[in-house]
């Protein structure tokens, strides 16, 4: 295994970690609007309040790793998807502002407005992340010079929108299961009822997305023919862990259900990685415009140096995340200092 492949896997791990951790608080956002009463909404906000900003460290780390290891890919993707990423950045900023400002005043209108802003920006963030993933899997209109030849509307094709909707459903399910861990009493009973909608909805969209990928995505279809057993095994594992969520919920084992949800995200990242490797961005215009882990990479000396930097930095991020979740473990208890 060469350094280029190692960096490809490391970046997948970083973005996968972001999806697992930030996925549940993005999914919790839209659920906020379906709760009744200020108390329950504060419970949801305080379930994610201590951890949401730490979760986004994984996104920053993943972006930094992509810039360091594959600068050509970083330049092409972030310039080509500039409008979409600016929308995502605005949504994430507005979401953070909503969390902080929502409880600064007691008026119901003030709080409802920020609740709507928080839910809408969370939903938009999840959708844009899914659309970006869908476009990377489908391919971008790149010329021989790796320049993006399209607009924002170019990115909103049916396949990318389907992946975006699947991502929203996945995060809603993930957020639903996380909130089960952080609540009790009547609110937990309500959240348990919601799983009868969020889990099946994700399963239906997951199957539909995979069917569309096999039938209409030539890049992934070609990878399936080369790595049939690997992709088949990952797909079967993904289906199994997602179905096991239902089994664990029936047995009232919420923690195991949440872990299965996290594993479903990990297996999805595995499907994506195995489906696109060794390409990072396929060109739909000219095969010569495709960026791979080799023609999009930094020099070997840079990869080697950054590898050792990552070996120091990634464990620090892991320790930080572990410490935060350990400190704020247990059910949510509202105090005067809560959101």
PDB file of C-alpha atoms in Angstrom, residues 2-300:
ATOM      1  CA  UNK A   2       1.590   3.288  -1.133  1.00  0.00           C
ATOM      2  CA  UNK A   3       1.333   6.698   0.517  1.00  0.00           C
ATOM      3  CA  UNK A   4      -1.292   7.881  -1.953  1.00  0.00           C
ATOM      4  CA  UNK A   5      -3.635   5.055  -0.948  1.00  0.00           C
ATOM      5  CA  UNK A   6      -2.917   5.603   2.742  1.00  0.00           C
ATOM      6  CA  UNK A   7      -3.875   9.260   2.415  1.00  0.00           C
ATOM      7  CA  UNK A   8      -7.006   8.328   0.477  1.00  0.00           C
ATOM      8  CA  UNK A   9      -8.063   6.042   3.338  1.00  0.00           C
ATOM      9  CA  UNK A  10      -7.142   8.621   5.985  1.00  0.00           C
ATOM     10  CA  UNK A  11      -9.270  11.293   4.332  1.00  0.00           C
ATOM     11  CA  UNK A  12     -12.168   8.830   4.116  1.00  0.00           C
ATOM     12  CA  UNK A  13     -11.757   8.156   7.841  1.00  0.00           C
ATOM     13  CA  UNK A  14     -11.791  11.878   8.674  1.00  0.00           C
ATOM     14  CA  UNK A  15     -14.864  12.675   6.592  1.00  0.00           C
ATOM     15  CA  UNK A  16     -16.514   9.480   7.818  1.00  0.00           C
ATOM     16  CA  UNK A  17     -15.847  10.553  11.400  1.00  0.00           C
ATOM     17  CA  UNK A  18     -17.453  13.893  10.627  1.00  0.00           C
ATOM     18  CA  UNK A  19     -20.531  12.200   9.176  1.00  0.00           C
ATOM     19  CA  UNK A  20     -20.893   9.946  12.237  1.00  0.00           C
ATOM     20  CA  UNK A  21     -20.453  12.718  14.789  1.00  0.00           C
ATOM     21  CA  UNK A  22     -21.968  15.783  13.159  1.00  0.00           C
ATOM     22  CA  UNK A  23     -24.617  13.687  11.439  1.00  0.00           C
ATOM     23  CA  UNK A  24     -26.676  13.231  14.582  1.00  0.00           C
ATOM     24  CA  UNK A  25     -26.750  16.908  15.526  1.00  0.00           C
ATOM     25  CA  UNK A  26     -27.624  17.881  11.949  1.00  0.00           C
ATOM     26  CA  UNK A  27     -30.403  15.299  12.113  1.00  0.00           C
ATOM     27  CA  UNK A  28     -31.613  16.597  15.464  1.00  0.00           C
ATOM     28  CA  UNK A  29     -32.221  20.057  13.974  1.00  0.00           C
ATOM     29  CA  UNK A  30     -35.356  19.349  11.892  1.00  0.00           C
ATOM     30  CA  UNK A  31     -36.753  17.143  14.674  1.00  0.00           C
ATOM     31  CA  UNK A  32     -36.813  20.207  16.910  1.00  0.00           C
ATOM     32  CA  UNK A  33     -39.865  21.569  15.075  1.00  0.00           C
ATOM     33  CA  UNK A  34     -41.900  18.423  15.780  1.00  0.00           C
ATOM     34  CA  UNK A  35     -41.617  18.750  19.555  1.00  0.00           C
ATOM     35  CA  UNK A  36     -44.191  20.574  21.651  1.00  0.00           C
ATOM     36  CA  UNK A  37     -43.212  23.075  24.292  1.00  0.00           C
ATOM     37  CA  UNK A  38     -40.117  25.075  25.084  1.00  0.00           C
ATOM     38  CA  UNK A  39     -38.857  22.500  27.592  1.00  0.00           C
ATOM     39  CA  UNK A  40     -38.569  19.677  25.044  1.00  0.00           C
ATOM     40  CA  UNK A  41     -36.875  21.936  22.511  1.00  0.00           C
ATOM     41  CA  UNK A  42     -34.337  22.992  25.121  1.00  0.00           C
ATOM     42  CA  UNK A  43     -33.682  19.323  25.876  1.00  0.00           C
ATOM     43  CA  UNK A  44     -32.836  18.685  22.220  1.00  0.00           C
ATOM     44  CA  UNK A  45     -30.563  21.737  22.034  1.00  0.00           C
ATOM     45  CA  UNK A  46     -28.763  20.735  25.219  1.00  0.00           C
ATOM     46  CA  UNK A  47     -28.359  17.157  24.006  1.00  0.00           C
ATOM     47  CA  UNK A  48     -26.136  18.423  21.202  1.00  0.00           C
ATOM     48  CA  UNK A  49     -25.015  21.715  22.731  1.00  0.00           C
ATOM     49  CA  UNK A  50     -21.788  20.518  24.393  1.00  0.00           C
ATOM     50  CA  UNK A  51     -20.572  18.559  21.360  1.00  0.00           C
ATOM     51  CA  UNK A  52     -21.739  20.110  18.077  1.00  0.00           C
ATOM     52  CA  UNK A  53     -18.812  22.505  17.645  1.00  0.00           C
ATOM     53  CA  UNK A  54     -16.295  19.779  18.482  1.00  0.00           C
ATOM     54  CA  UNK A  55     -17.894  17.544  15.882  1.00  0.00           C
ATOM     55  CA  UNK A  56     -17.156  20.105  13.183  1.00  0.00           C
ATOM     56  CA  UNK A  57     -13.444  19.840  13.962  1.00  0.00           C
ATOM     57  CA  UNK A  58     -13.538  16.642  11.904  1.00  0.00           C
ATOM     58  CA  UNK A  59     -14.765  18.586   8.861  1.00  0.00           C
ATOM     59  CA  UNK A  60     -11.981  21.143   9.209  1.00  0.00           C
ATOM     60  CA  UNK A  61      -9.400  18.385   9.700  1.00  0.00           C
ATOM     61  CA  UNK A  62     -10.686  16.483   6.664  1.00  0.00           C
ATOM     62  CA  UNK A  63     -10.560  19.605   4.504  1.00  0.00           C
ATOM     63  CA  UNK A  64      -7.038  20.367   5.697  1.00  0.00           C
ATOM     64  CA  UNK A  65      -5.913  16.813   4.961  1.00  0.00           C
ATOM     65  CA  UNK A  66      -7.408  17.007   1.458  1.00  0.00           C
ATOM     66  CA  UNK A  67      -5.570  20.276   0.832  1.00  0.00           C
ATOM     67  CA  UNK A  68      -2.268  18.857   2.077  1.00  0.00           C
ATOM     68  CA  UNK A  69      -2.391  15.477   0.358  1.00  0.00           C
ATOM     69  CA  UNK A  70      -4.343  16.190  -2.837  1.00  0.00           C
ATOM     70  CA  UNK A  71      -4.031  19.934  -3.568  1.00  0.00           C
ATOM     71  CA  UNK A  72      -5.164  19.601  -7.197  1.00  0.00           C
ATOM     72  CA  UNK A  73      -8.332  17.848  -6.082  1.00  0.00           C
ATOM     73  CA  UNK A  74      -8.926  20.439  -3.375  1.00  0.00           C
ATOM     74  CA  UNK A  75      -8.536  23.280  -5.876  1.00  0.00           C
ATOM     75  CA  UNK A  76     -10.829  21.689  -8.455  1.00  0.00           C
ATOM     76  CA  UNK A  77     -13.573  20.596  -6.058  1.00  0.00           C
ATOM     77  CA  UNK A  78     -13.701  23.749  -3.959  1.00  0.00           C
ATOM     78  CA  UNK A  79     -13.646  26.032  -6.988  1.00  0.00           C
ATOM     79  CA  UNK A  80     -16.127  23.944  -8.968  1.00  0.00           C
ATOM     80  CA  UNK A  81     -18.493  23.515  -6.031  1.00  0.00           C
ATOM     81  CA  UNK A  82     -17.840  27.025  -4.732  1.00  0.00           C
ATOM     82  CA  UNK A  83     -21.476  28.170  -4.705  1.00  0.00           C
ATOM     83  CA  UNK A  84     -22.635  24.976  -3.005  1.00  0.00           C
ATOM     84  CA  UNK A  85     -19.882  25.164  -0.373  1.00  0.00           C
ATOM     85  CA  UNK A  86     -20.644  28.843   0.319  1.00  0.00           C
ATOM     86  CA  UNK A  87     -24.280  27.868   0.903  1.00  0.00           C
ATOM     87  CA  UNK A  88     -23.118  25.069   3.224  1.00  0.00           C
ATOM     88  CA  UNK A  89     -20.818  27.435   5.108  1.00  0.00           C
ATOM     89  CA  UNK A  90     -23.610  29.997   5.482  1.00  0.00           C
ATOM     90  CA  UNK A  91     -25.978  27.293   6.749  1.00  0.00           C
ATOM     91  CA  UNK A  92     -23.445  26.042   9.311  1.00  0.00           C
ATOM     92  CA  UNK A  93     -22.761  29.592  10.529  1.00  0.00           C
ATOM     93  CA  UNK A  94     -26.464  30.440  10.748  1.00  0.00           C
ATOM     94  CA  UNK A  95     -27.061  27.174  12.593  1.00  0.00           C
ATOM     95  CA  UNK A  96     -24.414  28.029  15.182  1.00  0.00           C
ATOM     96  CA  UNK A  97     -25.907  31.497  15.634  1.00  0.00           C
ATOM     97  CA  UNK A  98     -29.365  29.985  16.144  1.00  0.00           C
ATOM     98  CA  UNK A  99     -28.103  27.704  18.905  1.00  0.00           C
ATOM     99  CA  UNK A 100     -26.449  30.575  20.750  1.00  0.00           C
ATOM    100  CA  UNK A 101     -29.108  33.270  20.260  1.00  0.00           C
ATOM    101  CA  UNK A 102     -32.239  31.185  20.734  1.00  0.00           C
ATOM    102  CA  UNK A 103     -32.377  31.304  24.534  1.00  0.00           C
ATOM    103  CA  UNK A 104     -31.042  34.827  24.967  1.00  0.00           C
ATOM    104  CA  UNK A 105     -34.592  36.213  25.203  1.00  0.00           C
ATOM    105  CA  UNK A 106     -37.742  34.687  26.738  1.00  0.00           C
ATOM    106  CA  UNK A 107     -40.283  35.770  24.110  1.00  0.00           C
ATOM    107  CA  UNK A 108     -41.986  32.863  22.326  1.00  0.00           C
ATOM    108  CA  UNK A 109     -41.757  34.595  18.931  1.00  0.00           C
ATOM    109  CA  UNK A 110     -38.003  35.132  19.304  1.00  0.00           C
ATOM    110  CA  UNK A 111     -37.398  31.517  20.237  1.00  0.00           C
ATOM    111  CA  UNK A 112     -39.679  30.130  17.529  1.00  0.00           C
ATOM    112  CA  UNK A 113     -37.896  32.184  14.868  1.00  0.00           C
ATOM    113  CA  UNK A 114     -34.499  30.859  15.891  1.00  0.00           C
ATOM    114  CA  UNK A 115     -35.891  27.327  16.167  1.00  0.00           C
ATOM    115  CA  UNK A 116     -37.015  27.598  12.560  1.00  0.00           C
ATOM    116  CA  UNK A 117     -33.619  28.954  11.555  1.00  0.00           C
ATOM    117  CA  UNK A 118     -31.851  26.112  13.357  1.00  0.00           C
ATOM    118  CA  UNK A 119     -34.052  23.434  11.788  1.00  0.00           C
ATOM    119  CA  UNK A 120     -33.858  24.936   8.289  1.00  0.00           C
ATOM    120  CA  UNK A 121     -30.088  25.435   8.327  1.00  0.00           C
ATOM    121  CA  UNK A 122     -29.553  21.895   9.662  1.00  0.00           C
ATOM    122  CA  UNK A 123     -31.754  20.460   6.918  1.00  0.00           C
ATOM    123  CA  UNK A 124     -30.010  22.506   4.220  1.00  0.00           C
ATOM    124  CA  UNK A 125     -26.571  21.485   5.520  1.00  0.00           C
ATOM    125  CA  UNK A 126     -27.443  17.786   5.407  1.00  0.00           C
ATOM    126  CA  UNK A 127     -28.918  18.123   1.907  1.00  0.00           C
ATOM    127  CA  UNK A 128     -25.885  20.001   0.541  1.00  0.00           C
ATOM    128  CA  UNK A 129     -23.470  17.466   2.012  1.00  0.00           C
ATOM    129  CA  UNK A 130     -25.417  14.689   0.306  1.00  0.00           C
ATOM    130  CA  UNK A 131     -25.554  16.576  -3.011  1.00  0.00           C
ATOM    131  CA  UNK A 132     -21.780  17.077  -2.872  1.00  0.00           C
ATOM    132  CA  UNK A 133     -21.214  13.357  -2.246  1.00  0.00           C
ATOM    133  CA  UNK A 134     -23.610  12.487  -5.042  1.00  0.00           C
ATOM    134  CA  UNK A 135     -21.736  14.691  -7.487  1.00  0.00           C
ATOM    135  CA  UNK A 136     -18.371  13.209  -6.529  1.00  0.00           C
ATOM    136  CA  UNK A 137     -19.769   9.706  -7.035  1.00  0.00           C
ATOM    137  CA  UNK A 138     -21.422  10.661 -10.341  1.00  0.00           C
ATOM    138  CA  UNK A 139     -18.547  12.755 -11.669  1.00  0.00           C
ATOM    139  CA  UNK A 140     -18.086  16.414 -12.505  1.00  0.00           C
ATOM    140  CA  UNK A 141     -17.802  18.158 -15.892  1.00  0.00           C
ATOM    141  CA  UNK A 142     -14.031  18.654 -15.918  1.00  0.00           C
ATOM    142  CA  UNK A 143     -11.963  19.468 -18.981  1.00  0.00           C
ATOM    143  CA  UNK A 144      -8.435  18.255 -19.679  1.00  0.00           C
ATOM    144  CA  UNK A 145      -7.031  20.987 -17.472  1.00  0.00           C
ATOM    145  CA  UNK A 146      -9.200  19.784 -14.561  1.00  0.00           C
ATOM    146  CA  UNK A 147     -11.305  22.940 -14.771  1.00  0.00           C
ATOM    147  CA  UNK A 148     -14.974  22.735 -13.787  1.00  0.00           C
ATOM    148  CA  UNK A 149     -17.309  23.521 -16.693  1.00  0.00           C
ATOM    149  CA  UNK A 150     -20.706  24.046 -15.142  1.00  0.00           C
ATOM    150  CA  UNK A 151     -22.852  26.047 -12.753  1.00  0.00           C
ATOM    151  CA  UNK A 152     -24.697  25.450  -9.498  1.00  0.00           C
ATOM    152  CA  UNK A 153     -27.638  24.094 -11.478  1.00  0.00           C
ATOM    153  CA  UNK A 154     -25.302  21.543 -13.089  1.00  0.00           C
ATOM    154  CA  UNK A 155     -24.871  19.980  -9.651  1.00  0.00           C
ATOM    155  CA  UNK A 156     -28.607  19.622  -9.013  1.00  0.00           C
ATOM    156  CA  UNK A 157     -29.231  16.615 -11.230  1.00  0.00           C
ATOM    157  CA  UNK A 158     -31.607  13.809 -10.138  1.00  0.00           C
ATOM    158  CA  UNK A 159     -28.916  11.409  -8.898  1.00  0.00           C
ATOM    159  CA  UNK A 160     -27.226  14.029  -6.699  1.00  0.00           C
ATOM    160  CA  UNK A 161     -30.595  15.122  -5.302  1.00  0.00           C
ATOM    161  CA  UNK A 162     -31.472  11.491  -4.527  1.00  0.00           C
ATOM    162  CA  UNK A 163     -28.197  11.081  -2.616  1.00  0.00           C
ATOM    163  CA  UNK A 164     -28.954  14.375  -0.861  1.00  0.00           C
ATOM    164  CA  UNK A 165     -32.398  13.152   0.239  1.00  0.00           C
ATOM    165  CA  UNK A 166     -30.883   9.852   1.408  1.00  0.00           C
ATOM    166  CA  UNK A 167     -28.315  11.761   3.460  1.00  0.00           C
ATOM    167  CA  UNK A 168     -31.082  13.829   5.066  1.00  0.00           C
ATOM    168  CA  UNK A 169     -32.996  10.643   5.952  1.00  0.00           C
ATOM    169  CA  UNK A 170     -29.830   9.038   7.327  1.00  0.00           C
ATOM    170  CA  UNK A 171     -29.041  12.020   9.549  1.00  0.00           C
ATOM    171  CA  UNK A 172     -32.652  12.239  10.749  1.00  0.00           C
ATOM    172  CA  UNK A 173     -32.509   8.592  11.790  1.00  0.00           C
ATOM    173  CA  UNK A 174     -29.088   9.074  13.392  1.00  0.00           C
ATOM    174  CA  UNK A 175     -30.230  12.175  15.280  1.00  0.00           C
ATOM    175  CA  UNK A 176     -33.424  10.435  16.395  1.00  0.00           C
ATOM    176  CA  UNK A 177     -31.419   7.548  17.861  1.00  0.00           C
ATOM    177  CA  UNK A 178     -28.930   9.883  19.569  1.00  0.00           C
ATOM    178  CA  UNK A 179     -31.742  11.798  21.248  1.00  0.00           C
ATOM    179  CA  UNK A 180     -33.106   8.500  22.574  1.00  0.00           C
ATOM    180  CA  UNK A 181     -29.862   8.115  24.498  1.00  0.00           C
ATOM    181  CA  UNK A 182     -30.059  11.603  25.981  1.00  0.00           C
ATOM    182  CA  UNK A 183     -33.697  11.691  27.095  1.00  0.00           C
ATOM    183  CA  UNK A 184     -36.120   9.774  29.279  1.00  0.00           C
ATOM    184  CA  UNK A 185     -39.776   9.790  30.252  1.00  0.00           C
ATOM    185  CA  UNK A 186     -42.522  11.012  27.882  1.00  0.00           C
ATOM    186  CA  UNK A 187     -40.081  12.666  25.508  1.00  0.00           C
ATOM    187  CA  UNK A 188     -38.131   9.447  25.028  1.00  0.00           C
ATOM    188  CA  UNK A 189     -41.414   7.633  24.354  1.00  0.00           C
ATOM    189  CA  UNK A 190     -42.210  10.206  21.658  1.00  0.00           C
ATOM    190  CA  UNK A 191     -38.777   9.781  20.109  1.00  0.00           C
ATOM    191  CA  UNK A 192     -39.231   6.026  20.114  1.00  0.00           C
ATOM    192  CA  UNK A 193     -42.432   6.438  18.088  1.00  0.00           C
ATOM    193  CA  UNK A 194     -40.567   8.623  15.595  1.00  0.00           C
ATOM    194  CA  UNK A 195     -38.126   5.795  14.876  1.00  0.00           C
ATOM    195  CA  UNK A 196     -41.017   3.970  13.178  1.00  0.00           C
ATOM    196  CA  UNK A 197     -40.804   6.671  10.519  1.00  0.00           C
ATOM    197  CA  UNK A 198     -37.131   7.674  10.418  1.00  0.00           C
ATOM    198  CA  UNK A 199     -35.616   4.171  10.217  1.00  0.00           C
ATOM    199  CA  UNK A 200     -37.881   2.766   7.438  1.00  0.00           C
ATOM    200  CA  UNK A 201     -37.600   6.036   5.475  1.00  0.00           C
ATOM    201  CA  UNK A 202     -33.836   5.759   5.427  1.00  0.00           C
ATOM    202  CA  UNK A 203     -33.943   2.080   4.450  1.00  0.00           C
ATOM    203  CA  UNK A 204     -36.224   2.787   1.474  1.00  0.00           C
ATOM    204  CA  UNK A 205     -34.047   5.660   0.242  1.00  0.00           C
ATOM    205  CA  UNK A 206     -30.862   3.655   0.832  1.00  0.00           C
ATOM    206  CA  UNK A 207     -32.107   0.819  -1.376  1.00  0.00           C
ATOM    207  CA  UNK A 208     -33.373   3.280  -4.000  1.00  0.00           C
ATOM    208  CA  UNK A 209     -30.022   5.085  -4.102  1.00  0.00           C
ATOM    209  CA  UNK A 210     -28.069   1.872  -4.501  1.00  0.00           C
ATOM    210  CA  UNK A 211     -30.414   0.712  -7.261  1.00  0.00           C
ATOM    211  CA  UNK A 212     -30.005   4.052  -9.064  1.00  0.00           C
ATOM    212  CA  UNK A 213     -26.236   3.800  -8.650  1.00  0.00           C
ATOM    213  CA  UNK A 214     -26.086   0.347 -10.247  1.00  0.00           C
ATOM    214  CA  UNK A 215     -28.460   1.249 -13.085  1.00  0.00           C
ATOM    215  CA  UNK A 216     -27.418   4.784 -13.969  1.00  0.00           C
ATOM    216  CA  UNK A 217     -23.924   5.532 -12.597  1.00  0.00           C
ATOM    217  CA  UNK A 218     -21.352   4.116 -15.036  1.00  0.00           C
ATOM    218  CA  UNK A 219     -18.378   4.956 -12.798  1.00  0.00           C
ATOM    219  CA  UNK A 220     -19.640   2.905  -9.859  1.00  0.00           C
ATOM    220  CA  UNK A 221     -21.007   0.180 -12.139  1.00  0.00           C
ATOM    221  CA  UNK A 222     -17.508  -0.307 -13.546  1.00  0.00           C
ATOM    222  CA  UNK A 223     -16.092  -0.525 -10.013  1.00  0.00           C
ATOM    223  CA  UNK A 224     -18.702  -3.148  -9.101  1.00  0.00           C
ATOM    224  CA  UNK A 225     -17.501  -5.388 -11.921  1.00  0.00           C
ATOM    225  CA  UNK A 226     -13.928  -5.088 -10.628  1.00  0.00           C
ATOM    226  CA  UNK A 227     -14.673  -5.382  -6.886  1.00  0.00           C
ATOM    227  CA  UNK A 228     -17.896  -7.334  -6.801  1.00  0.00           C
ATOM    228  CA  UNK A 229     -17.132  -9.343  -3.666  1.00  0.00           C
ATOM    229  CA  UNK A 230     -15.788  -6.380  -1.701  1.00  0.00           C
ATOM    230  CA  UNK A 231     -18.669  -4.061  -2.557  1.00  0.00           C
ATOM    231  CA  UNK A 232     -21.181  -6.865  -2.084  1.00  0.00           C
ATOM    232  CA  UNK A 233     -19.823  -7.628   1.380  1.00  0.00           C
ATOM    233  CA  UNK A 234     -19.922  -3.951   2.415  1.00  0.00           C
ATOM    234  CA  UNK A 235     -23.456  -3.560   1.056  1.00  0.00           C
ATOM    235  CA  UNK A 236     -24.676  -6.674   2.907  1.00  0.00           C
ATOM    236  CA  UNK A 237     -23.058  -5.417   6.112  1.00  0.00           C
ATOM    237  CA  UNK A 238     -24.726  -2.039   5.702  1.00  0.00           C
ATOM    238  CA  UNK A 239     -28.149  -3.637   5.255  1.00  0.00           C
ATOM    239  CA  UNK A 240     -27.562  -5.952   8.229  1.00  0.00           C
ATOM    240  CA  UNK A 241     -26.513  -3.228  10.690  1.00  0.00           C
ATOM    241  CA  UNK A 242     -29.399  -0.986   9.605  1.00  0.00           C
ATOM    242  CA  UNK A 243     -31.964  -3.767  10.032  1.00  0.00           C
ATOM    243  CA  UNK A 244     -30.415  -4.540  13.401  1.00  0.00           C
ATOM    244  CA  UNK A 245     -31.415  -1.051  14.527  1.00  0.00           C
ATOM    245  CA  UNK A 246     -35.041  -2.215  14.466  1.00  0.00           C
ATOM    246  CA  UNK A 247     -34.155  -5.333  16.463  1.00  0.00           C
ATOM    247  CA  UNK A 248     -32.265  -3.366  19.114  1.00  0.00           C
ATOM    248  CA  UNK A 249     -35.071  -0.827  19.459  1.00  0.00           C
ATOM    249  CA  UNK A 250     -37.607  -3.587  20.042  1.00  0.00           C
ATOM    250  CA  UNK A 251     -35.395  -4.845  22.871  1.00  0.00           C
ATOM    251  CA  UNK A 252     -35.063  -1.292  24.263  1.00  0.00           C
ATOM    252  CA  UNK A 253     -31.322  -1.262  23.711  1.00  0.00           C
ATOM    253  CA  UNK A 254     -30.983   2.324  22.541  1.00  0.00           C
ATOM    254  CA  UNK A 255     -27.194   2.459  22.814  1.00  0.00           C
ATOM    255  CA  UNK A 256     -26.727  -0.521  20.535  1.00  0.00           C
ATOM    256  CA  UNK A 257     -29.234   0.930  18.083  1.00  0.00           C
ATOM    257  CA  UNK A 258     -27.255   4.164  17.937  1.00  0.00           C
ATOM    258  CA  UNK A 259     -23.993   2.260  17.433  1.00  0.00           C
ATOM    259  CA  UNK A 260     -25.596   0.356  14.557  1.00  0.00           C
ATOM    260  CA  UNK A 261     -26.636   3.683  13.044  1.00  0.00           C
ATOM    261  CA  UNK A 262     -23.034   4.893  13.311  1.00  0.00           C
ATOM    262  CA  UNK A 263     -21.854   1.652  11.676  1.00  0.00           C
ATOM    263  CA  UNK A 264     -24.299   2.176   8.823  1.00  0.00           C
ATOM    264  CA  UNK A 265     -22.616   5.524   8.123  1.00  0.00           C
ATOM    265  CA  UNK A 266     -19.190   3.870   8.266  1.00  0.00           C
ATOM    266  CA  UNK A 267     -20.271   1.187   5.782  1.00  0.00           C
ATOM    267  CA  UNK A 268     -21.711   3.857   3.474  1.00  0.00           C
ATOM    268  CA  UNK A 269     -18.344   5.589   3.485  1.00  0.00           C
ATOM    269  CA  UNK A 270     -16.766   2.216   2.733  1.00  0.00           C
ATOM    270  CA  UNK A 271     -19.103   1.741  -0.243  1.00  0.00           C
ATOM    271  CA  UNK A 272     -18.229   5.211  -1.513  1.00  0.00           C
ATOM    272  CA  UNK A 273     -14.470   4.688  -1.085  1.00  0.00           C
ATOM    273  CA  UNK A 274     -14.461   1.245  -2.727  1.00  0.00           C
ATOM    274  CA  UNK A 275     -16.654   2.549  -5.533  1.00  0.00           C
ATOM    275  CA  UNK A 276     -14.522   5.524  -6.566  1.00  0.00           C
ATOM    276  CA  UNK A 277     -10.958   4.304  -5.802  1.00  0.00           C
ATOM    277  CA  UNK A 278      -8.439   5.133  -7.251  1.00  0.00           C
ATOM    278  CA  UNK A 279     -10.326   8.100  -8.698  1.00  0.00           C
ATOM    279  CA  UNK A 280     -11.081  11.082  -6.537  1.00  0.00           C
ATOM    280  CA  UNK A 281     -13.093  13.098  -9.049  1.00  0.00           C
ATOM    281  CA  UNK A 282     -14.209  11.505 -12.308  1.00  0.00           C
ATOM    282  CA  UNK A 283     -14.754  13.701 -15.360  1.00  0.00           C
ATOM    283  CA  UNK A 284     -18.022  13.386 -17.256  1.00  0.00           C
ATOM    284  CA  UNK A 285     -16.595  15.386 -20.188  1.00  0.00           C
ATOM    285  CA  UNK A 286     -13.196  13.871 -20.865  1.00  0.00           C
ATOM    286  CA  UNK A 287     -11.492  10.866 -19.197  1.00  0.00           C
ATOM    287  CA  UNK A 288      -8.248  12.853 -19.317  1.00  0.00           C
ATOM    288  CA  UNK A 289      -9.794  15.320 -16.877  1.00  0.00           C
ATOM    289  CA  UNK A 290     -10.294  12.698 -14.152  1.00  0.00           C
ATOM    290  CA  UNK A 291      -8.355  13.353 -10.965  1.00  0.00           C
ATOM    291  CA  UNK A 292      -6.924  10.278  -9.256  1.00  0.00           C
ATOM    292  CA  UNK A 293      -4.957   9.675  -6.091  1.00  0.00           C
ATOM    293  CA  UNK A 294      -1.842   9.987  -8.250  1.00  0.00           C
ATOM    294  CA  UNK A 295      -2.279  12.907 -10.653  1.00  0.00           C
ATOM    295  CA  UNK A 296      -4.093  14.923  -7.970  1.00  0.00           C
ATOM    296  CA  UNK A 297      -1.572  14.293  -5.192  1.00  0.00           C
ATOM    297  CA  UNK A 298       1.206  16.339  -3.664  1.00  0.00           C
ATOM    298  CA  UNK A 299       4.823  15.204  -3.979  1.00  0.00           C
ATOM    299  CA  UNK A 300       5.935  12.053  -2.218  1.00  0.00           C
TER     300      UNK A 300
END
